[in-house]
Every structure is written in C-alpha cells, then in structure tokens.
C-alpha cells in the first residue's frame, strides 16, 4: 500500500480523475422485484468479495461472492434474486491483510451499522406515503431546533412509554403534560407556538451510542452511515427496515401537522477514520497535509475532502437521496466552513432543479474549528466567502447573536440587552441582516438570525451569568427575543428557549446524560408568561412582510433609524410583496437603558403591537400619539395600511 503522501499525489492527478470518475447512480445495493444489484467504487482494490448474512450481527455468512471488476474503479454483482432484508458486507485485501467493511453507500444497516442491509425501499413506505406533501413554502421561516430523544424522553411530555425518545413519538398527536388532557405538549405545543420548521439534530446513523443500550445518549455529530437513519431512535434496532419506516412516519406526521422538516447533516467529518469510505478507498475521502499528516479542521480527528470529485458526488447524492426518499425539506450543514463553495453551490443547484428555486432550505455554520488542508484552488465555505455562495444559501450569523446577548464563550461579556455599550451600530446591521450595499451578504435569505442553538450556553444560562435576579432575567430574555424576531433574516432558535431552558450552566452537553438534555415540559408551563411572549412575537412576525422579505435590497425597508447610548430605533416599510399586512409602517425601539425612551411619531394613527408587558397588543388596536419604550424592553408600533383596509372591504362586498 502506498503512503498517505503518495496517495494524495495520486488522487490529485488528472489521470486518476479521468480514469476513475464514476457518475453512475447505482452505487450501493439496489433491490426491486426484478432483482438486486451491488456496486462499490474501489479503484485501487485488486479483488472484492461480497458476503451475505441472515442478520446484522454475528451469524456466519451464507454466501461469498467474488465481485466483478467493471470500468472506472467499480465492482459489481447482479442477481435476479430478491434479497430484501439480507445483510451484507465486503472484504478487500490490502497488502495481504483482509479489510472488512460495510457499504459506504448503504441505504440500510443492522444494529450499530456494522453490516449493511439490502432494502427494497418501497417496502418501507408507510400508508399514504405517496400522498405526503411538504407544507406550502412561506415567506417567513421560523426554525425550531430539537433532538429526537430530548423531545419526548421526559415523562412530563405525556408520550406513550414505548415511543418516548423515538421517531414514533412524532406520530403521537394531542399529547399533554403528564396526560392531563389540558396542557399541550409535542405537536400541538409546536402548533400553538407557531414555528414553521422543525430542525432535527443528527438523525443519520451515528457511532457514539450503542443502539442496543437505551440508556446511552449523544447529540450524534459523529456519522457512520450517511444514508441510513440512526437506529437508537427506532423501536426495533435490529431489523434495518424498521428505522427507515419509522423515520418516514415521523416526516409524514410532521408534514401533516404543518411543519417542514430540516435535517442537520455532518458531511465535514466522521465518527472515525475506520469508516467504510476510508476502507473502500484509503485516504481519498479525507484530507491530508502535504507531509502526509491528517488534517483536523473539525477538531474531531478527520476532515472530509469535499472537494475531491467522487467525494463531492457522494455528498450531493446523499443530500438528494434524503430529499427524495425521506421528503426532507431543508439541510443544515455542520461546520459548512470545512466544505467548499463549489460543492455548496452545486447542492443548491441540484435541489433547485428538482424541487424549484429555493424550495429546499440550505444553510450552515460558516466556520470551522481550525485550519483545514483543502486541496488546490477549492474555496472553503467560510463567512468571509459568503459573496461566492448562492443567494439561497444561508449562514448562522454569530455577529447578530453576540451583539444581542453577549460573547458566546466569555460568560461575563454582555451584549446589548444585558448592559454592553457601543453596540448600537452592530444592532442596526443585525436588523438589516448585514446585507446593505457594499457588504458581502447579498440578501437576508443568506442569514440565520438567532441567539441560541444546541452549542454553547442556552440563552437562559448565558443571561444567568450576567443577571442574578430571575424577574429581571425574564424581562431581558423577552427583550432579546423581541429583538431578533424584529430583525430580517431566517429566524432560528433552540427548543425550549421560549421556556427558559437550562442545562445547569453547562456549555457543551453533547454527551451529558439525557436527564440534563431532555426537554422538561413542566417548565413550559412554569414559564407560561415568557412562553406566551414568544407565541405573540411569532404570530406577529407572520404579519410583518417588511421583516420577512428575504430578497436583495430588502434592507432598504429599514429607514430613519436613530441611536443613542443603549437605544436603537427604526421604521420599517411593511408593505407586502407576497402578502399584505394590516400595518404599512412599523416603528421599532430597542431600549436597553433603565429609563423610558420617547419618540415623536409622524402623523397618522399608530397602535401598539408589542410592549414590555405583552407581545399580543396587536390584537387590541390601542392607539398612541407618541412612542414610549419602557426601560429594558422592545416597543413595536404599527400604522394601518389603507390599501389593506380597502382590500378587506373589496373581499367582503
Ligand atoms: Ca448508530
């Protein structure tokens, strides 16, 4: 076997690319009533053996088959047999040593992903799957990030015992707090909250949890089988068809209840270098430095070489597979800054061709943990390269996040809401989603506006570091929420932010016990006042086309802004493109001082939409002549639209 240094050289030669580039769509095992085919891309192998098993664990193989060498580095076997439910793996001799591997293109697998499984995907479809439809695309995107196990594990959620922590919990409708029949949890709760998208933390097969042990917990940022659902969330971890069917049932139920589904995908690194990809084509799919050492920009011990043509193909095919087979509506790319710009733009293009422009959301973290050994002229999809990314590729905006609530790593460094000075200009940029002329960001469609995610402290825990009094903390939490929900961009928040979710001050709970990570539904009703404030903000947001506008030039809707120390105010042109609003102009004031702030208003009738006490004021229609923002609060006023009133008049008579 060649050294890593030699392999790197070889893979980067044009000859290698020319000879071995394979664009066929039949890699992996495909199974229909007509028969079964196996294809593996392994250009350096001299022989490949396929082995078939009756289960995914320890049984002896019942058949060994020498694979046929095809062109372009592909090995194949075809049979008329219907092998649905048969498990398999490969053996490749490298330098006299036999390496066992699962199929890197596996669509199914047994417990813990050790053996791959042949699946006739038609047999995994739930009833009515062919009628499953993604909910209509809306102008506002309000994304709610959650973890399958955290969502329904706690008894307070009222889910049935056998489904707690599982995909299946998402098929349970009308669950309530301890089953009291009164306080909604689960799907009904999400509907009442008003979010439009559910973002699932890793749901592909990952390696850190023993699927046969229900006690184990991990966030799952350690992929093993990219194209198979994780087994620990299935009610049967051994029959590889069950996880597939139950995953589809979950998506179907979320769609039926009005939510689009986003998948958190981690194509930038894997659980370990013992991965099937690395065993099939040594050091092709992972970056190495010129001296042969292993690149580690992910801080997880390996970086996927997204810029290599067959690796890019692999990632694109994987994304398209989830969109097509599982009806996924959006993708959130973990450490997108380790992937390359060409790949991201290609993913965008391929999704647009199939599903319509911008229909499937694509966004990610525009950063990396460290430098990565990206090949040749490839450009990493980092924040500084946002201008080279398609307008419909978004990035998490750390500038907005930190300006509002304070430093993400330094506990005591506050943001605008909790006492920092001099952030007014940054806040105004945040309102416009950093997309004014002369900036890299082309439009608010490229920005994810948020103050909490699974990483780092919860918003509540971060605020706790700077504000000891709980009542004050609730007030500041409301203010932070009202701020980012009146900024442009796609809105995003961590599940439970709306009820003061806490992880006891721990920053990184990826492998902490489920007892700490789980959603505590009781807390949702202990912090009813805060939760209701979020509900009102979300309901109002859906009536504010001026802030939901994601198009280029949307920033011009923000006008006549002003700022003094601790105060930012602005007007919004709220006339609609896609839909009309009751209010044609908004006046918004963020007041982080301890004094009431007043602002004379232009002529016309103004009514209060949001103040420090309630985010449902817009239901009351109370008129004011002067804007008065209470200390430590956000005030939103609206001026009626005559056009809207006319349209209502017209539709009535
Ligand atoms: Ca797994």
XYZ file of C-alpha atoms and ligand atoms in Angstrom:
654
model
C 0.000 0.000 0.000
C 1.180 3.483 -0.819
C 1.784 6.024 1.948
C -0.740 8.833 2.615
C 1.641 11.252 0.920
C 1.818 9.113 -2.219
C -1.934 8.549 -2.271
C -2.598 12.271 -2.010
C -0.402 12.829 -5.049
C -2.071 10.048 -6.975
C -5.639 11.164 -6.279
C -4.846 14.691 -7.391
C -3.513 13.655 -10.801
C -5.693 14.282 -13.828
C -5.059 10.702 -14.967
C -6.664 9.305 -11.848
C -9.677 11.544 -12.242
C -10.045 10.746 -15.927
C -9.804 7.055 -15.443
C -11.891 6.619 -12.316
C -14.513 9.366 -12.222
C -17.820 7.481 -11.976
C -21.116 9.371 -12.251
C -23.481 6.395 -12.202
C -26.343 6.478 -9.725
C -26.270 2.762 -8.916
C -23.607 2.649 -6.203
C -24.710 0.679 -3.148
C -27.289 -2.111 -3.207
C -30.499 -1.618 -5.179
C -33.353 -4.043 -4.803
C -36.669 -4.405 -6.612
C -38.878 -7.358 -7.512
C -36.756 -7.650 -10.657
C -33.625 -8.460 -8.679
C -30.728 -6.987 -6.738
C -27.537 -5.181 -7.795
C -24.436 -4.319 -5.786
C -21.895 -1.682 -6.836
C -18.849 -0.499 -4.939
C -16.369 2.174 -6.046
C -12.903 0.988 -5.048
C -10.418 1.836 -7.795
C -7.278 0.614 -6.033
C -8.654 -2.769 -4.941
C -7.404 -5.869 -6.725
C -10.282 -8.031 -5.610
C -13.504 -7.532 -3.675
C -15.625 -10.184 -2.026
C -19.298 -9.711 -1.174
C -20.646 -11.688 1.773
C -24.334 -12.227 2.558
C -25.850 -12.813 6.014
C -29.219 -13.570 7.532
C -28.837 -10.941 10.298
C -26.961 -7.751 11.044
C -24.960 -9.110 13.944
C -22.977 -12.316 14.354
C -24.333 -15.019 12.065
C -21.955 -16.762 9.678
C -22.258 -15.623 6.087
C -24.371 -17.912 3.939
C -22.777 -16.937 0.675
C -19.495 -15.433 -0.550
C -19.387 -13.853 -3.980
C -16.370 -12.590 -5.903
C -17.308 -9.163 -7.293
C -16.818 -8.432 -10.968
C -14.378 -5.677 -11.922
C -16.027 -3.059 -14.138
C -14.660 0.126 -15.698
C -13.898 3.265 -13.674
C -12.970 1.507 -10.453
C -16.405 -0.002 -9.919
C -17.004 -3.547 -8.650
C -20.360 -5.190 -9.263
C -22.612 -8.160 -8.685
C -26.103 -8.630 -10.100
C -28.669 -11.292 -9.388
C -32.308 -11.975 -10.158
C -32.813 -12.916 -6.543
C -34.952 -10.632 -4.393
C -32.581 -10.008 -1.487
C -34.648 -7.534 0.562
C -33.774 -7.987 4.232
C -30.440 -9.698 3.565
C -27.416 -8.205 5.355
C -24.032 -7.867 3.657
C -20.502 -6.569 3.855
C -17.341 -6.599 1.773
C -13.816 -7.938 2.130
C -10.918 -6.273 0.371
C -7.335 -7.473 0.691
C -4.909 -4.594 1.128
C -1.257 -5.692 1.135
C -2.160 -9.206 2.152
C -4.332 -8.012 5.014
C -8.086 -8.559 4.689
C -10.168 -5.486 5.478
C -13.855 -5.904 6.305
C -16.183 -3.041 5.566
C -19.833 -2.167 5.342
C -21.104 -0.496 2.185
C -20.305 3.250 2.208
C -23.419 3.720 0.052
C -25.625 1.544 2.297
C -29.291 2.532 2.424
C -29.994 0.175 5.293
C -27.998 -1.468 8.062
C -28.260 -3.679 11.117
C -27.717 -2.769 14.746
C -24.889 -0.250 15.222
C -24.370 -0.057 11.476
C -21.824 -2.867 11.360
C -23.363 -4.765 8.460
C -25.239 -3.156 5.619
C -28.701 -4.302 4.588
C -30.348 -4.746 1.222
C -33.603 -2.792 1.197
C -36.476 -2.659 -1.229
C -37.350 0.895 -0.283
C -40.938 0.533 -1.488
C -41.498 -1.892 1.335
C -40.518 0.695 3.927
C -43.149 3.270 2.950
C -45.884 3.965 5.491
C -49.505 4.044 4.382
C -50.357 7.090 2.264
C -46.673 7.962 1.843
C -47.246 8.672 -1.829
C -49.689 11.414 -0.782
C -47.285 13.015 1.681
C -46.793 16.673 0.837
C -44.461 19.248 2.239
C -46.409 22.182 3.735
C -46.578 25.226 1.489
C -43.486 27.414 1.379
C -43.964 30.614 3.342
C -42.183 33.929 3.329
C -41.276 33.640 6.993
C -39.101 30.779 8.186
C -39.156 30.153 11.918
C -36.932 27.193 12.652
C -37.127 25.177 15.887
C -34.082 23.029 16.637
C -34.666 19.798 18.507
C -33.167 16.394 19.234
C -35.278 13.280 18.726
C -34.567 11.792 22.118
C -34.651 15.065 24.065
C -38.061 15.911 22.635
C -40.110 13.076 24.088
C -37.915 11.309 26.632
C -39.229 13.012 29.754
C -42.347 11.569 31.332
C -43.878 15.053 31.530
C -44.401 15.037 27.755
C -47.212 12.528 28.114
C -45.969 10.320 25.277
C -46.620 6.603 25.457
C -43.872 4.718 27.206
C -42.745 2.667 24.205
C -42.364 5.736 21.977
C -40.506 8.029 24.353
C -37.207 9.119 22.801
C -38.140 7.581 19.451
C -39.099 8.671 15.924
C -42.527 7.274 16.732
C -43.194 9.964 19.346
C -43.690 12.394 16.449
C -46.652 10.362 15.259
C -48.478 10.870 18.566
C -50.961 13.704 18.287
C -52.691 15.597 21.106
C -50.234 14.685 23.831
C -50.492 16.690 27.049
C -48.499 17.343 30.212
C -48.419 14.009 32.074
C -51.529 13.232 30.025
C -53.624 15.815 31.900
C -55.693 16.486 28.773
C -55.194 20.202 29.220
C -51.637 21.454 28.659
C -50.362 20.660 25.173
C -47.008 19.050 24.550
C -45.455 17.631 21.367
C -47.020 18.507 18.023
C -49.925 20.525 19.439
C -47.487 22.524 21.514
C -45.392 23.337 18.447
C -48.507 24.431 16.588
C -49.516 26.739 19.410
C -46.004 28.150 19.499
C -46.253 28.843 15.777
C -42.902 27.648 14.414
C -42.836 26.696 10.731
C -39.832 24.335 10.547
C -38.601 21.595 12.811
C -34.847 21.064 12.602
C -33.727 17.619 13.691
C -30.295 17.265 15.244
C -28.397 14.320 13.691
C -30.703 11.540 12.528
C -28.391 9.711 10.109
C -26.675 6.660 11.620
C -24.020 7.836 14.055
C -21.449 5.961 16.080
C -21.226 7.318 19.617
C -24.237 5.468 21.026
C -24.643 1.703 21.418
C -28.018 1.222 19.787
C -28.764 -1.808 21.901
C -28.458 0.208 25.117
C -31.371 2.584 25.636
C -29.597 4.401 28.478
C -26.958 5.947 26.241
C -27.237 9.460 24.886
C -25.346 11.657 22.476
C -26.157 14.583 20.182
C -24.850 12.466 17.309
C -22.322 14.645 15.472
C -20.318 11.559 14.504
C -21.658 10.000 11.296
C -21.112 6.377 10.350
C -23.671 5.616 7.645
C -24.610 8.843 5.900
C -27.589 7.360 4.078
C -29.224 5.363 6.868
C -31.341 6.671 9.763
C -29.888 6.325 13.276
C -31.006 3.078 14.898
C -31.305 4.105 18.550
C -34.451 6.140 17.757
C -36.216 3.141 16.209
C -38.460 0.832 18.242
C -36.524 -2.132 16.788
C -32.797 -1.559 16.428
C -32.035 -4.895 14.758
C -34.427 -5.074 11.818
C -32.906 -2.496 9.486
C -36.237 -1.817 7.759
C -37.893 -0.519 10.939
C -35.738 2.600 11.369
C -36.429 3.536 7.752
C -40.182 3.125 8.046
C -40.404 4.926 11.368
C -38.306 7.824 10.112
C -40.713 8.228 7.198
C -43.691 8.055 9.559
C -42.161 10.874 11.569
C -41.718 13.089 8.499
C -45.222 12.258 7.311
C -46.710 13.247 10.664
C -44.717 16.478 10.895
C -45.846 17.404 7.378
C -49.442 16.558 8.171
C -49.265 18.847 11.175
C -47.940 21.720 9.090
C -44.200 21.608 9.751
C -41.392 21.435 7.270
C -38.511 19.207 8.308
C -34.832 20.199 8.255
C -32.052 17.703 8.737
C -28.785 18.531 10.460
C -26.105 16.993 8.226
C -22.477 16.492 9.186
C -20.586 15.875 5.956
C -17.451 17.593 7.242
C -16.150 14.764 9.435
C -16.975 11.222 10.527
C -17.064 9.170 13.726
C -13.606 7.807 12.975
C -11.124 7.078 10.208
C -12.197 3.451 10.486
C -15.133 4.475 8.302
C -16.402 2.424 5.374
C -15.417 5.220 2.996
C -11.811 5.143 4.163
C -11.690 1.369 3.962
C -13.091 1.322 0.421
C -10.695 3.950 -0.970
C -7.903 4.673 1.527
C -7.334 8.388 2.123
C -9.460 9.510 -0.799
C -12.350 10.924 1.226
C -10.227 12.534 3.945
C -7.858 15.468 3.792
C -4.187 15.023 4.470
C -1.449 17.664 4.510
C 1.438 17.689 2.059
C 3.668 15.904 4.568
C 1.071 13.162 4.906
C -0.267 14.117 8.328
C -4.013 14.077 8.832
C -5.928 17.351 8.545
C -8.026 18.227 11.593
C -10.031 21.396 10.980
C -13.059 19.762 12.573
C -11.318 19.082 15.905
C -12.804 15.599 15.587
C -9.709 13.891 14.165
C -10.623 13.928 10.486
C -11.855 16.279 7.735
C -13.870 15.013 4.795
C -12.307 16.041 1.452
C -15.468 17.537 -0.042
C -13.553 18.997 -2.991
C -12.462 15.607 -4.414
C -14.815 14.807 -7.314
C -16.058 11.443 -6.082
C -16.446 12.780 -2.559
C -18.479 15.735 -3.870
C -20.612 13.260 -5.829
C -21.102 11.240 -2.682
C -22.304 14.247 -0.667
C -24.569 15.576 -3.422
C -26.118 12.122 -3.941
C -26.651 11.769 -0.211
C -28.453 15.117 0.103
C -30.642 14.355 -2.905
C -31.420 10.922 -1.504
C -32.731 12.338 1.782
C -34.798 14.935 -0.052
C -36.244 12.350 -2.438
C -36.630 9.209 -0.344
C -37.443 10.805 3.019
C -39.114 14.042 1.793
C -36.703 16.249 3.764
C -37.356 19.981 3.254
C -34.088 21.548 4.300
C -30.475 20.896 5.235
C -28.352 22.500 7.925
C -24.660 21.873 7.254
C -22.497 21.372 10.304
C -19.164 23.235 10.021
C -20.005 24.312 6.482
C -16.728 26.235 6.557
C -14.922 22.917 6.061
C -16.890 22.130 2.913
C -16.157 24.006 -0.284
C -18.062 26.736 -2.084
C -18.418 24.773 -5.347
C -19.984 21.849 -3.555
C -22.476 24.045 -1.704
C -23.480 25.876 -4.882
C -23.850 22.568 -6.689
C -26.121 21.211 -3.935
C -28.214 24.368 -4.215
C -28.469 23.990 -7.998
C -29.364 20.306 -7.941
C -32.096 20.870 -5.347
C -33.478 23.839 -7.289
C -33.697 21.805 -10.498
C -35.707 19.087 -8.778
C -37.878 20.999 -6.345
C -37.981 24.614 -7.523
C -35.827 27.608 -6.744
C -35.193 27.991 -3.022
C -37.880 25.471 -2.146
C -35.490 23.371 -0.040
C -33.646 25.369 2.606
C -29.844 25.158 2.573
C -27.767 26.790 5.289
C -24.903 26.063 7.631
C -22.253 27.119 10.072
C -19.850 29.340 8.105
C -16.883 28.431 10.238
C -14.501 25.580 11.115
C -12.803 24.554 14.341
C -9.351 25.016 12.830
C -7.387 25.299 9.562
C -8.088 22.537 7.084
C -5.906 21.113 4.303
C -8.351 21.794 1.484
C -6.974 20.766 -1.933
C -5.862 23.031 -4.775
C -7.969 26.048 -5.605
C -11.063 24.958 -3.683
C -12.543 27.748 -1.558
C -13.886 26.865 1.902
C -17.490 27.979 2.542
C -16.465 30.326 5.350
C -18.227 33.528 6.357
C -15.640 35.631 4.523
C -16.552 33.851 1.269
C -20.307 34.328 1.572
C -20.292 36.505 -1.557
C -19.287 33.449 -3.586
C -22.180 31.399 -2.263
C -25.567 31.302 -3.921
C -28.069 33.840 -2.607
C -30.213 30.966 -1.324
C -27.511 29.505 0.908
C -27.718 30.791 4.460
C -25.231 31.126 7.300
C -25.651 31.315 11.038
C -24.952 34.916 11.978
C -22.674 34.964 15.014
C -22.405 38.763 14.806
C -26.105 39.246 15.447
C -26.132 36.538 18.111
C -23.256 38.029 20.091
C -24.374 41.638 19.639
C -27.727 40.854 21.231
C -26.846 38.526 24.105
C -23.078 38.843 24.556
C -19.953 36.816 23.956
C -20.579 33.181 23.134
C -17.555 31.828 25.022
C -16.840 34.544 27.639
C -19.623 34.220 30.184
C -19.327 37.680 31.721
C -19.106 39.676 28.495
C -22.608 41.053 27.933
C -24.417 42.096 24.779
C -26.870 44.899 24.023
C -29.672 43.508 26.202
C -27.605 42.860 29.310
C -25.617 46.026 29.611
C -22.882 46.384 26.972
C -22.231 49.808 25.478
C -21.313 50.758 21.958
C -23.169 48.003 20.130
C -25.839 50.238 18.570
C -24.328 50.191 15.080
C -23.972 46.406 15.154
C -27.584 46.079 16.218
C -28.717 48.202 13.280
C -26.681 45.988 10.957
C -28.322 42.974 12.573
C -31.768 44.430 11.857
C -30.839 44.591 8.158
C -29.333 41.091 8.281
C -25.937 42.611 7.422
C -26.980 42.948 3.796
C -26.644 46.632 2.973
C -24.822 47.790 -0.155
C -21.094 47.174 -0.118
C -21.355 44.207 2.207
C -20.661 40.594 1.362
C -24.115 39.359 2.281
C -26.363 39.629 -0.770
C -29.761 39.360 0.901
C -31.474 38.329 4.163
C -32.000 34.887 2.596
C -28.323 34.308 3.390
C -28.700 34.962 7.085
C -29.883 32.839 10.001
C -30.819 35.268 12.768
C -30.615 33.622 16.179
C -29.454 33.855 19.776
C -29.418 30.179 20.819
C -28.593 26.778 19.341
C -27.586 23.395 20.729
C -23.962 24.550 21.045
C -22.817 26.780 23.916
C -24.997 28.023 26.772
C -28.739 28.152 26.395
C -29.956 31.745 26.224
C -31.250 31.440 29.792
C -27.954 30.089 31.134
C -25.990 32.788 29.314
C -28.211 35.518 30.766
C -27.867 33.939 34.192
C -24.124 34.643 34.040
C -24.775 38.381 33.887
C -28.159 38.835 35.612
C -28.732 37.233 39.001
C -32.331 38.349 39.592
C -34.774 35.968 37.922
C -37.533 38.504 37.278
C -35.036 40.815 35.617
C -33.701 37.880 33.599
C -37.163 37.106 32.254
C -37.574 40.721 31.229
C -34.205 40.692 29.430
C -34.989 37.343 27.822
C -38.202 38.849 26.418
C -36.229 41.777 25.137
C -33.672 39.541 23.405
C -36.468 37.555 21.781
C -38.319 40.655 20.633
C -35.086 41.974 19.157
C -34.121 39.052 16.983
C -37.726 38.478 15.994
C -37.816 42.011 14.607
C -34.618 41.575 12.601
C -34.527 40.494 8.970
C -33.311 37.008 8.015
C -34.469 33.469 8.734
C -35.327 33.016 12.405
C -33.941 30.114 14.367
C -33.964 29.011 17.995
C -33.151 26.079 20.233
C -36.160 24.146 21.511
C -37.112 25.357 24.971
C -35.554 28.812 24.600
C -39.151 30.003 24.968
C -39.464 28.486 28.438
C -36.073 29.412 29.875
C -34.414 26.127 29.034
C -31.445 25.415 31.231
C -28.625 22.892 31.143
C -27.460 23.902 34.615
C -24.904 26.278 33.162
C -23.068 23.630 31.140
C -21.819 24.820 27.756
C -21.359 21.641 25.810
C -23.697 18.808 26.726
C -23.194 16.560 23.687
C -22.536 13.505 25.848
C -24.118 14.634 29.129
C -26.923 12.447 30.480
C -30.347 12.645 28.857
C -31.708 13.796 32.248
C -29.875 17.080 31.699
C -30.522 17.383 27.975
C -34.173 16.354 27.837
C -36.970 18.857 27.213
C -38.721 19.484 30.508
C -42.353 20.044 29.507
C -43.305 21.047 33.051
C -41.020 24.010 32.680
C -43.011 25.131 29.640
C -45.947 25.705 31.974
C -43.854 27.114 34.810
C -42.643 29.881 32.476
C -46.011 30.480 30.822
C -45.563 34.244 30.762
C -42.267 34.009 28.838
C -43.568 31.291 26.519
C -46.685 33.305 25.733
C -44.485 36.282 24.909
C -42.690 34.131 22.299
C -46.031 32.981 20.889
C -47.174 36.548 20.386
C -43.903 37.552 18.723
C -44.082 34.607 16.331
C -47.726 35.236 15.473
C -46.906 38.891 14.803
C -43.800 38.060 12.774
C -46.008 36.234 10.284
C -47.813 39.525 9.654
C -44.652 41.512 9.008
C -43.654 41.141 5.353
C -41.237 44.043 5.762
C -39.085 41.948 8.096
C -39.702 38.572 6.415
C -38.675 39.869 2.988
C -35.571 37.859 2.040
C -34.892 39.468 -1.307
C -31.976 41.613 -2.384
C -32.497 45.210 -1.335
C -34.851 44.241 1.497
C -32.596 46.261 3.793
C -33.962 49.462 2.213
C -37.208 48.802 4.043
C -35.476 49.899 7.246
C -35.389 53.700 7.310
C -34.920 56.790 9.509
C -33.033 54.810 12.109
C -31.629 56.572 15.151
C -29.438 55.606 18.041
C -28.339 56.953 21.407
C -26.437 55.068 24.076
C -28.356 51.870 24.778
C -31.158 52.781 22.382
C -31.815 51.838 18.780
C -34.908 52.808 16.836
C -36.057 52.477 13.244
C -39.024 52.474 10.911
C -39.935 49.600 8.595
C -41.701 49.739 5.257
C -44.055 46.842 5.919
C -45.958 46.795 2.643
C -46.163 43.278 1.264
C -44.802 41.684 -1.846
C -46.091 38.183 -1.247
C -48.925 39.131 1.105
C -50.341 42.337 2.569
C -50.202 43.290 6.216
C -52.633 45.357 8.291
C -49.774 47.739 9.018
C -47.962 49.580 6.279
C -45.304 51.108 8.509
C -43.713 49.910 11.722
C -41.823 51.818 14.366
C -39.476 49.693 16.479
C -37.481 50.781 19.523
C -34.941 48.661 21.403
C -34.354 50.280 24.788
C -31.679 48.676 26.959
C -31.395 51.662 29.338
C -33.082 51.984 32.726
C -35.149 54.986 31.593
C -38.268 55.237 29.493
C -37.439 56.419 25.988
C -39.841 58.557 23.939
C -40.042 59.308 20.262
C -42.332 61.718 18.454
C -44.191 59.998 15.676
C -45.041 61.145 12.202
C -48.628 61.939 11.577
C -51.218 59.222 11.285
C -52.704 56.725 13.685
C -50.276 54.423 15.424
C -51.186 51.432 17.504
C -49.155 49.314 19.909
C -48.193 45.879 18.594
C -45.663 44.818 21.238
C -44.567 46.392 24.508
C -42.701 45.272 27.603
C -45.778 43.571 29.042
C -47.335 41.827 26.098
C -46.493 40.703 22.576
C -50.194 40.339 21.781
C -51.014 44.081 21.958
C -51.605 43.970 18.218
C -54.885 42.224 18.965
C -56.124 45.225 20.941
C -55.691 48.060 18.445
C -54.809 50.600 21.157
C -53.853 53.977 19.639
C -50.930 56.152 20.770
C -49.627 59.572 19.725
C -46.097 59.154 20.995
C -43.808 56.110 21.179
C -42.821 55.336 24.766
C -40.481 52.389 25.246
C -40.295 51.198 28.861
C -36.851 50.516 30.394
C -35.224 47.270 29.216
C -37.803 46.453 26.592
C -38.768 46.444 22.952
C -41.634 48.528 21.623
C -43.234 47.845 18.260
C -45.860 50.171 16.809
C -47.803 49.832 13.590
C -49.536 52.291 11.298
C -52.579 50.964 9.470
C -52.454 50.326 5.786
C -55.234 51.933 3.821
C -54.626 49.522 0.980
C -55.144 46.578 3.341
C -58.417 48.054 4.616
C -59.529 48.592 1.001
C -58.676 45.002 0.082
C -60.622 43.662 3.047
C -63.535 45.912 2.024
C -63.389 44.565 -1.505
C -63.346 40.936 -0.474
C -66.299 41.442 1.853
C -68.664 43.201 -0.522
Ca -25.830 4.324 15.202
